[in-house]
Short mmCIF file of C-alpha atoms and ligand atoms in Angstrom, two decimals:
data_model
loop_
_atom_site.label_atom_id
_atom_site.label_comp_id
_atom_site.label_asym_id
_atom_site.label_seq_id
_atom_site.Cartn_x
_atom_site.Cartn_y
_atom_site.Cartn_z
CA MET E 25 -0.11 0.27 -0.08
CA VAL E 26 1.38 3.78 -0.46
CA ASN E 27 1.26 5.85 2.35
CA LEU E 28 1.10 9.71 2.05
CA ILE E 29 5.13 10.04 2.94
CA GLN E 30 5.65 7.82 -0.31
CA ILE E 31 3.78 10.25 -2.17
CA GLY E 32 5.38 13.19 -0.90
CA SER E 33 9.33 11.65 -1.60
CA MET E 34 7.91 10.56 -5.03
CA LEU E 35 6.69 13.89 -6.14
CA ALA E 36 9.54 15.03 -4.88
CA GLY E 37 11.41 13.24 -6.85
CA HIS E 38 9.72 14.47 -9.64
CA PRO E 39 11.26 16.99 -12.34
CA GLN E 40 8.18 18.73 -12.73
CA PHE E 41 9.16 19.67 -8.40
CA VAL E 42 12.93 19.38 -8.59
CA VAL E 43 13.94 23.01 -8.34
CA CYS E 44 16.91 23.03 -10.91
CA GLU E 45 17.25 27.13 -9.63
CA GLN E 46 15.77 30.34 -8.73
CA GLY E 47 16.85 34.24 -10.14
CA ILE E 48 14.76 37.13 -10.30
CA ALA E 49 12.77 38.03 -13.67
CA MET E 50 11.11 40.91 -14.80
CA CYS E 51 6.95 40.93 -15.46
CA GLY E 52 6.00 43.94 -18.22
CA THR E 53 3.29 44.99 -16.02
CA HIS E 54 4.69 44.11 -12.31
CA GLY E 55 7.87 44.24 -12.11
CA GLU E 56 10.29 41.80 -10.51
CA TYR E 57 8.95 38.36 -9.25
CA THR E 58 10.75 35.17 -8.08
CA GLN E 59 11.18 32.74 -11.03
CA THR E 60 12.40 29.45 -10.53
CA LYS E 61 13.55 26.66 -13.26
CA TYR E 62 12.12 23.33 -12.51
CA LYS E 63 14.53 20.67 -13.94
CA SER E 64 12.00 19.59 -16.03
CA GLY E 65 12.16 23.05 -17.88
CA ARG E 66 9.23 24.06 -16.66
CA VAL E 67 9.33 27.99 -15.44
CA THR E 68 7.16 30.23 -12.99
CA LYS E 69 5.45 33.22 -14.85
CA CYS E 70 4.56 36.08 -13.13
CA PRO E 71 2.29 35.40 -10.10
CA GLU E 72 0.25 38.53 -10.61
CA CYS E 73 -0.45 38.34 -13.71
CA GLU E 74 -1.30 34.67 -13.20
CA ARG E 75 -3.50 35.47 -10.37
CA GLU E 76 -5.27 38.01 -13.06
CA ARG E 77 -5.57 35.48 -15.52
CA GLU E 78 -7.43 33.49 -13.15
CA GLN E 79 -9.90 35.68 -11.50
CA GLN E 80 -10.36 36.67 -15.53
CA ARG E 81 -11.18 33.18 -16.01
CA ILE E 82 -13.56 33.73 -13.11
CA ALA E 83 -15.12 36.56 -14.25
CA ASP E 84 -15.41 34.89 -18.14
CA GLU E 85 -17.28 32.32 -16.47
CA ALA E 86 -20.11 34.11 -14.49
CA ALA E 87 -20.25 36.14 -16.95
CA ALA E 88 -21.11 32.83 -19.65
CA ALA E 89 -23.14 31.61 -17.26
CA GLN E 90 -25.12 34.82 -16.48
CA ARG E 91 -25.89 34.72 -20.28
CA GLU E 92 -27.11 31.72 -20.45
CA ALA E 93 -29.44 31.99 -17.94
CA ALA E 94 -30.47 35.14 -19.88
CA ASP E 95 -31.29 32.65 -22.50
CA ARG E 96 -32.97 30.74 -20.83
CA LYS E 97 -35.41 32.69 -19.66
CA SER E 98 -36.39 34.62 -22.57
CA LYS E 99 -36.65 31.00 -24.21
CA LEU E 100 -38.81 29.75 -21.23
CA ILE E 101 -40.54 33.51 -21.47
CA ASP E 102 -41.04 32.85 -25.77
CA GLU E 103 -43.10 29.35 -24.78
CA LEU E 104 -44.80 30.50 -22.15
CA ILE E 105 -45.71 33.69 -25.46
CA GLY E 106 -46.44 30.72 -27.67
CA ASN E 107 -48.59 29.29 -25.06
CA SER E 108 -50.78 31.51 -24.26
CA GLY E 109 -53.40 31.97 -27.10
CA ILE E 110 -52.80 35.78 -27.51
CA PRO E 111 -53.30 36.05 -30.91
CA LYS E 112 -50.17 36.72 -33.48
CA ARG E 113 -51.04 40.44 -34.30
CA PHE E 114 -51.14 42.03 -30.81
CA LEU E 115 -47.85 40.05 -29.90
CA GLY E 116 -45.61 43.10 -28.75
CA LYS E 117 -48.61 45.42 -28.00
CA THR E 118 -47.60 47.69 -24.66
CA LEU E 119 -49.52 49.65 -22.53
CA THR E 120 -47.16 52.61 -22.88
CA GLY E 121 -47.62 52.06 -27.15
CA TYR E 122 -51.53 52.60 -26.14
CA GLN E 123 -52.29 55.67 -28.12
CA ILE E 124 -54.46 58.36 -25.60
CA LEU E 125 -56.26 61.24 -27.15
CA SER E 126 -59.16 61.83 -24.76
CA ASP E 127 -59.36 61.78 -20.81
CA GLU E 128 -61.83 58.63 -20.63
CA GLN E 129 -59.04 56.67 -22.40
CA ARG E 130 -56.03 58.22 -20.04
CA VAL E 131 -59.13 56.90 -17.08
CA VAL E 132 -58.89 53.28 -18.64
CA LEU E 133 -55.10 53.26 -18.99
CA ASP E 134 -54.66 53.98 -15.53
CA ALA E 135 -56.75 51.79 -14.52
CA ALA E 136 -55.01 49.53 -16.48
CA LYS E 137 -51.45 49.98 -15.41
CA THR E 138 -52.30 49.53 -11.48
CA PHE E 139 -53.85 46.74 -12.43
CA ALA E 140 -50.77 45.14 -14.21
CA GLN E 141 -48.53 47.13 -11.26
CA GLU E 142 -50.73 44.67 -8.67
CA PHE E 143 -48.49 41.69 -10.15
CA LYS E 144 -45.78 43.30 -8.53
CA LYS E 145 -46.74 43.05 -5.54
CA PRO E 146 -44.88 41.35 -2.64
CA GLY E 147 -48.22 39.75 -1.52
CA GLY E 148 -49.52 39.50 -4.93
CA HIS E 149 -52.31 40.25 -7.62
CA SER E 150 -55.86 40.83 -5.13
CA GLY E 151 -57.15 38.81 -8.31
CA ARG E 152 -59.94 41.79 -8.66
CA CYS E 153 -61.13 41.94 -12.24
CA LEU E 154 -61.01 44.13 -15.05
CA THR E 155 -64.27 44.37 -17.55
CA PHE E 156 -63.71 46.02 -20.50
CA LEU E 157 -67.05 46.83 -22.70
CA GLY E 158 -67.27 49.10 -26.14
CA ASN E 159 -66.99 48.83 -29.84
CA THR E 160 -64.26 46.63 -31.82
CA GLY E 161 -61.42 48.58 -32.07
CA THR E 162 -61.36 50.89 -29.44
CA GLY E 163 -58.46 48.88 -28.03
CA LYS E 164 -59.80 46.44 -25.27
CA SER E 165 -57.56 43.42 -26.46
CA HIS E 166 -54.84 45.72 -26.88
CA ILE E 167 -54.63 46.56 -23.40
CA ALA E 168 -55.66 43.23 -22.16
CA VAL E 169 -52.60 41.53 -23.97
CA ALA E 170 -50.19 43.73 -22.56
CA ILE E 171 -51.23 43.43 -19.31
CA ALA E 172 -51.02 39.72 -20.17
CA LEU E 173 -47.13 40.33 -21.90
CA HIS E 174 -46.32 41.88 -18.94
CA VAL E 175 -47.08 39.53 -16.87
CA ILE E 176 -44.97 36.96 -18.64
CA LYS E 177 -42.50 39.15 -19.07
CA ASN E 178 -41.53 41.13 -15.88
CA CYS E 179 -43.18 39.22 -13.57
CA ASN E 180 -42.23 35.29 -13.72
CA GLY E 181 -45.90 34.85 -14.13
CA THR E 182 -48.28 32.51 -16.69
CA ALA E 183 -50.92 34.76 -18.84
CA ARG E 184 -53.74 33.09 -21.27
CA PHE E 185 -55.62 34.72 -24.06
CA THR E 186 -59.33 32.66 -24.65
CA SER E 187 -62.84 33.23 -25.59
CA VAL E 188 -66.12 31.75 -24.15
CA SER E 189 -66.32 29.85 -27.56
CA GLU E 190 -62.98 28.52 -26.86
CA ILE E 191 -63.80 27.29 -23.19
CA ASN E 192 -67.30 25.89 -24.56
CA ARG E 193 -65.59 24.03 -27.35
CA LEU E 194 -63.22 22.36 -24.76
CA ILE E 195 -65.74 21.98 -22.60
CA ARG E 196 -67.50 20.05 -25.31
CA GLU E 197 -64.51 18.33 -26.43
CA SER E 198 -64.22 16.89 -22.64
CA LYS E 199 -67.38 15.21 -23.11
CA SER E 200 -66.10 13.00 -25.90
CA TYR E 201 -64.98 9.57 -25.52
CA ASN E 202 -61.12 10.05 -26.61
CA ALA E 203 -60.85 12.94 -25.07
CA LEU E 204 -57.33 14.32 -24.33
CA HIS E 205 -58.58 16.47 -20.76
CA THR E 206 -61.74 16.31 -18.29
CA GLU E 207 -63.81 19.08 -17.38
CA THR E 208 -62.47 19.30 -14.09
CA GLU E 209 -58.00 19.24 -16.00
CA ILE E 210 -59.42 22.06 -17.81
CA ILE E 211 -61.54 24.13 -15.53
CA THR E 212 -58.22 23.79 -13.25
CA ALA E 213 -56.10 24.67 -15.61
CA PHE E 214 -57.58 28.02 -16.64
CA GLY E 215 -58.54 28.95 -13.22
CA ASN E 216 -54.52 28.58 -12.69
CA TYR E 217 -53.44 31.07 -15.02
CA ASP E 218 -52.05 33.85 -12.87
CA LEU E 219 -53.78 36.16 -15.85
CA LEU E 220 -56.74 34.74 -17.88
CA ILE E 221 -58.92 37.18 -20.76
CA VAL E 222 -61.61 35.72 -21.86
CA ASP E 223 -62.13 37.58 -25.02
CA GLU E 224 -66.00 37.81 -27.17
CA VAL E 225 -68.37 37.38 -24.43
CA GLY E 226 -71.58 37.93 -26.44
CA ILE E 227 -75.16 36.26 -26.46
CA GLN E 228 -74.31 33.24 -25.08
CA SER E 229 -76.00 30.13 -26.63
CA GLY E 230 -73.77 27.87 -24.47
CA THR E 231 -75.81 24.75 -23.41
CA ASP E 232 -76.54 24.77 -19.43
CA ALA E 233 -73.80 22.54 -19.41
CA GLU E 234 -71.48 24.89 -20.51
CA SER E 235 -72.36 27.91 -18.78
CA ARG E 236 -72.18 26.10 -15.29
CA ALA E 237 -68.62 25.43 -17.09
CA LEU E 238 -68.06 28.74 -17.46
CA PHE E 239 -69.03 30.15 -14.40
CA ASP E 240 -66.78 27.34 -12.95
CA VAL E 241 -63.86 28.48 -14.47
CA PHE E 242 -64.86 32.69 -13.04
CA ASN E 243 -65.54 30.70 -9.54
CA THR E 244 -62.36 28.71 -9.19
CA ARG E 245 -60.32 31.51 -10.53
CA TYR E 246 -61.75 33.67 -7.76
CA GLN E 247 -61.54 30.89 -5.07
CA ASN E 248 -57.64 30.95 -6.27
CA MET E 249 -57.48 34.78 -6.24
CA LYS E 250 -56.11 34.62 -9.68
CA PRO E 251 -57.77 38.06 -11.45
CA THR E 252 -59.42 37.96 -14.25
CA ILE E 253 -60.12 40.37 -17.88
CA VAL E 254 -63.08 40.28 -19.79
CA ILE E 255 -63.64 41.64 -22.79
CA SER E 256 -66.86 41.93 -24.76
CA ASN E 257 -68.67 44.44 -27.42
CA LEU E 258 -72.07 44.73 -25.28
CA ASN E 259 -73.38 47.53 -23.18
CA PHE E 260 -73.22 46.21 -19.69
CA ASP E 261 -77.16 45.09 -19.18
CA GLN E 262 -76.59 42.98 -22.23
CA LEU E 263 -73.59 41.88 -20.59
CA ARG E 264 -75.35 40.44 -17.26
CA ASP E 265 -77.76 38.91 -19.26
CA ALA E 266 -74.82 36.66 -20.73
CA LEU E 267 -72.81 35.88 -18.33
CA GLY E 268 -75.67 35.72 -15.18
CA GLU E 269 -75.64 37.43 -12.61
CA ARG E 270 -73.31 35.64 -10.12
CA ILE E 271 -70.48 35.95 -13.08
CA ILE E 272 -71.07 39.11 -13.13
CA ASP E 273 -71.27 39.13 -9.02
CA ARG E 274 -67.61 37.89 -9.24
CA LEU E 275 -66.20 40.71 -11.93
CA LYS E 276 -67.46 43.31 -9.64
CA GLU E 277 -66.33 41.87 -6.58
CA GLY E 278 -63.10 43.35 -4.07
CA GLY E 279 -62.49 46.29 -6.22
CA GLY E 280 -63.21 44.99 -9.96
CA LEU E 281 -63.92 47.74 -12.21
CA ILE E 282 -66.38 47.71 -15.36
CA LEU E 283 -64.60 49.64 -17.61
CA GLY E 284 -66.21 51.41 -20.31
CA PHE E 285 -64.47 51.89 -24.04
CA ASN E 286 -66.64 54.64 -25.18
CA TRP E 287 -64.80 56.17 -28.03
CA ARG E 288 -64.78 55.79 -31.80
CA SER E 289 -63.39 53.00 -33.52
CA HIS E 290 -58.92 53.64 -34.22
CA ARG E 291 -59.74 51.60 -36.86
CA GLN E 292 -62.44 53.81 -38.62
ZN1 LIG A 317 3.08 40.39 -14.32
#
């Protein structure tokens, strides 16, 4: 068996470690240093330069790790945006990119900004909802999507853009014999996004089962204290008829706002 003393003496005898000369050498940057020449021919270099090189190597490694982490984060963000259901034409929308032409628009935009900032609060979002009512082309989807992108990009959150008809379709499909997901799984999934946007709330033609499922989505989110943004071309009375009093109650609960986009279409 080889013991430590033997290893020591083996190393000591190795040409790599046998000193044959020691003298003073000159570094262009750091001046004089003690240089050792070994029997193997190896010559020690300026210790300051070596130390700086090592520090540089550590800094380079840290920078590379940071780049990798940033890369991973941007890939994750792309993935989250890809899975968010946000229509392509709305990607890149921001709240600051929303053009304000009237005081009414400023009120809506300020409310949207306050709502968006709530996702950054230490305790998280209060779960209160926003309802955007108004004609097509007034920027309802723009503002809602801008909030969703803020949640994904700046708050490490998840967001999903959907419509009543998509929820109804998924619920219908869940009842088929070869369904990939059960109704409960779908409701749970919709109930868990940090932000859910439900677009195209119109005069409902859903079955009773679909209306129940839609209520379950809203109610699950309410229980989970997750906020929902509802978008509709209907006026408030029509919306109440379409969604029912119980969902309207959830939308108004705890500081929920019903905002009218009562201006002309940007697209006209
Ligand atoms: Zn040096």
